[in-house]
C-alpha cells in the first residue's frame, strides 16, 4: 500500500519532508558506468558505437548499417495501420500549431537616449534527439522533440533510437518521417549521447541534445553538458492528482496508474479532502492493477513510491502541491474550481484543469509538450518548447549622442570594478566626442 498522510495530523511535516527527500533515481554506479562509456566513445568513435550496439542491443553491424536509411524508414512506416497513422498526423499538427504560437518575436527599438536596443532569435544549427526504445516504444516522444525543433527552424535534426535485435518500430519510424528527422541512427544509451555530443567519423556532433531516456542516458547528458546544450535531466515520471469526492474513483485510479506504469521508480500521489473517497480510489487502484498488462511495474511504483495525502479542504493542497513540484498535476474537479486552484499553483511541469482532462491527453494530442521537469525541478524550469531550439542574441547600437549620455555612468562602474581597459574603451570615445564638438 502507498504511504498515507494527513496534513492536519501531528508529525505530518516530518513525515512529508522525509517523503519528499526520497531518492528514486538509480545508484551511483550508473554515473561511473555512463562516464566510462562517454569517454570510450569520445576516444574510439565509430568502433565503440559498433561494440556497444552489439553488446547492449544484440545487433551486429558496421557503422553504415547503424544509420537507418530513408528506404528502411519508409518501409517500416508503411506497416502502420491507417488509424494509428492518422492519430500521429493529428497529434503532429496540434503540436506544430501550439509551438508556432510560442515562437518569440524579435525586439528592436530606440530608447530616449537614442540608443538602439534589441534582441533577435535564431535557430540552433543542429540538434540531437534521443528516443527511448527499450522496454517500450514512444512515437509521441519523437513528435514532442522534433516538431518544435523544426518549427524553430533547426536545419539538422539527428534522431537516435536503440533497436534491440535490430528491429525497428514502425510507429517510431513513421513519427520520424512525419516530424522531419534528417538522420536516424539505431544507437542508444550513453554511447548515443556521447556520439551526438563529440561526434565520430560518421556522425557529426550537434549543438544540443534533447529527449528522455533511462538513468544511463540521463547520467551521460549530465556528463556532456557544456560541450553541448541539453534540455533537462529526466528522472522517473510523476503525477499528482488533486481530486474532490464527486469524481468516479475508477477515473482517478486510472490517472494515477497512467504514470505508475512507466517504471517502478515512477511516483503517483493523490491529494483528497474526503477519507472515504481516498479509500475508494485506493481500492480502485488495486482492482485496476489486476487487469493491467504492466501491472507488476505499476504495482511496484504505487506500493513503493505512491502516496495519499488528506487535507481538510482542497484549498489547503496548494502549498503541498508547490512543495512537491510534480511533473504532472491534475486538478480533478469542476472546471471553474479547478481553474481557480490552478491560478494559485506556482510549481508544476504541466497542469491539467478539470475532471475531464486526464494527463494522457497532454502526452499525446493536446499540443503542449510532454517533455517536462521531474524530481521537483518544476521549481526552477519548465517543459521543452520551441524556445529550447532558439538562441537569443542581444543588439546594442549607440550614436555619439547616446554614448555621451550612457558613457559616464558606465565609466564610473568600470573604475569601481578596477577594470581600466573597460573604462578606457569608453573614455577614449567620450574624449574624442568632446574634441569634435569643440572643433
Phi, psi and omega in degrees: 000149179287168176294138176242128182229147175243117185297341181263359184273150174300142179086359181300315185301316180296314181293321180292319179297321177296318178299314180297330184276358179298142177261113180261001178280169182280177188288172185294339180298334180300316182296319180295314181296315179299320179298319179296320180293316179300314180297322181292317179293321178299325182277315190252351172059233185305320182300320179292320179299318179299316182292315182292326178293322176294318184289311188269328183251000177058037180232120183255127183197160169281178186295327179298325181286346179279344174270128180277119185287161177300324178298316180292322178298312182293322180296317179292316182298329182293345181277351183286130179300153186303319183297320179288323176299313180298323179294319179293318178297318179299313180298316181299320181294323179287321177296318179297314182298316181296315184287333172295325178292339180271353182301125179285157179256145176298151179242134180205113180208164177246126184274186187295337179276351185092006178277129176274128180234146179192176175212136178236149181248131178227146181288153169296152182282324183211145182221141172255134181243121177268129178239122179299149180207027182268267185285342180207161178254141185230076176299332179297325178293328175301310181296316185296334180264314188280321182300311177299325178297317180289325175299322179291338180103016179297127186281326185231113177246119181254119180258134174240137180209127176291143178233085181308131182063016177080005184272120178273148179270121183303319180295319179294319178294320178296318179298320178297321179294314181296316184287332177099035176299137182270331175219144176228126181239139180270063177229152182216188176067194180299330181294325178291319178298317180297318180297318179294322184285313187256344182077162174224185178298333185254336182244116177288143180292160179248174181266337182207149178239130178232168176109145182278160176198189181282188184298327180290323176295315179299317180295321179294322178297321175300319184294323187266354180299132186110315170289321175224165170278158173227161179281297179195168176264110184276117174265192178302146184292157185217147169217138176235120181248122173258117190225140173267172187283358179280351180285154168286121181306328181294325178297313184292323176300317179297322179296315180298321182281345180297334175259329179300330183287348179296312190196152179295340178272355178295165183226133178233129183230136174247131170246124183222158179252012182221115185296321180295320178295317179301319178295324179294322177295315179301319178294321179294324176299313181298321179293319181294323181301328182291341183254355187277140175296325179254035184298325181294316178295310182297322180296320178294319178298312182295319182290316189269332186234352182284165179204148171239123182242124179264135175235158181292320175213156189295334176299333179288350181285336188305306180296331177290317177301316182293326179288326177287323178049056188285160176299309179238133176235119175257134175248091188270088179198182178304144188304318181297314178294321179296319180295319179298321179290320181301323181294340181268346183275127182262329190236106176197143177293315177208144180243132180248114194261120176100153187289348178258021180237077178292149182304327183299336175299320177291331179295332190238302196231000180298321183116333174290172186264143179261002172275104192230158179291140179237180175053041177071011179289349176295350174294335185223004180211164178242185182281171179298140178208178179301331181297334180290347181251013178237153171235143183258131176245127178278150180231130178228134177217119181253136166279166176305321181292321179293319179297324179297329180277323183274328190303311184303318179293319178295320179297317180298320180290321178298318179294322179296328180272357178073026181252087188296320181292327174302308182297320182297323180296338177269310186296326181296328178281323178295321179295318179297322179295320179293321179295318180297323181291326179291323181282000000 
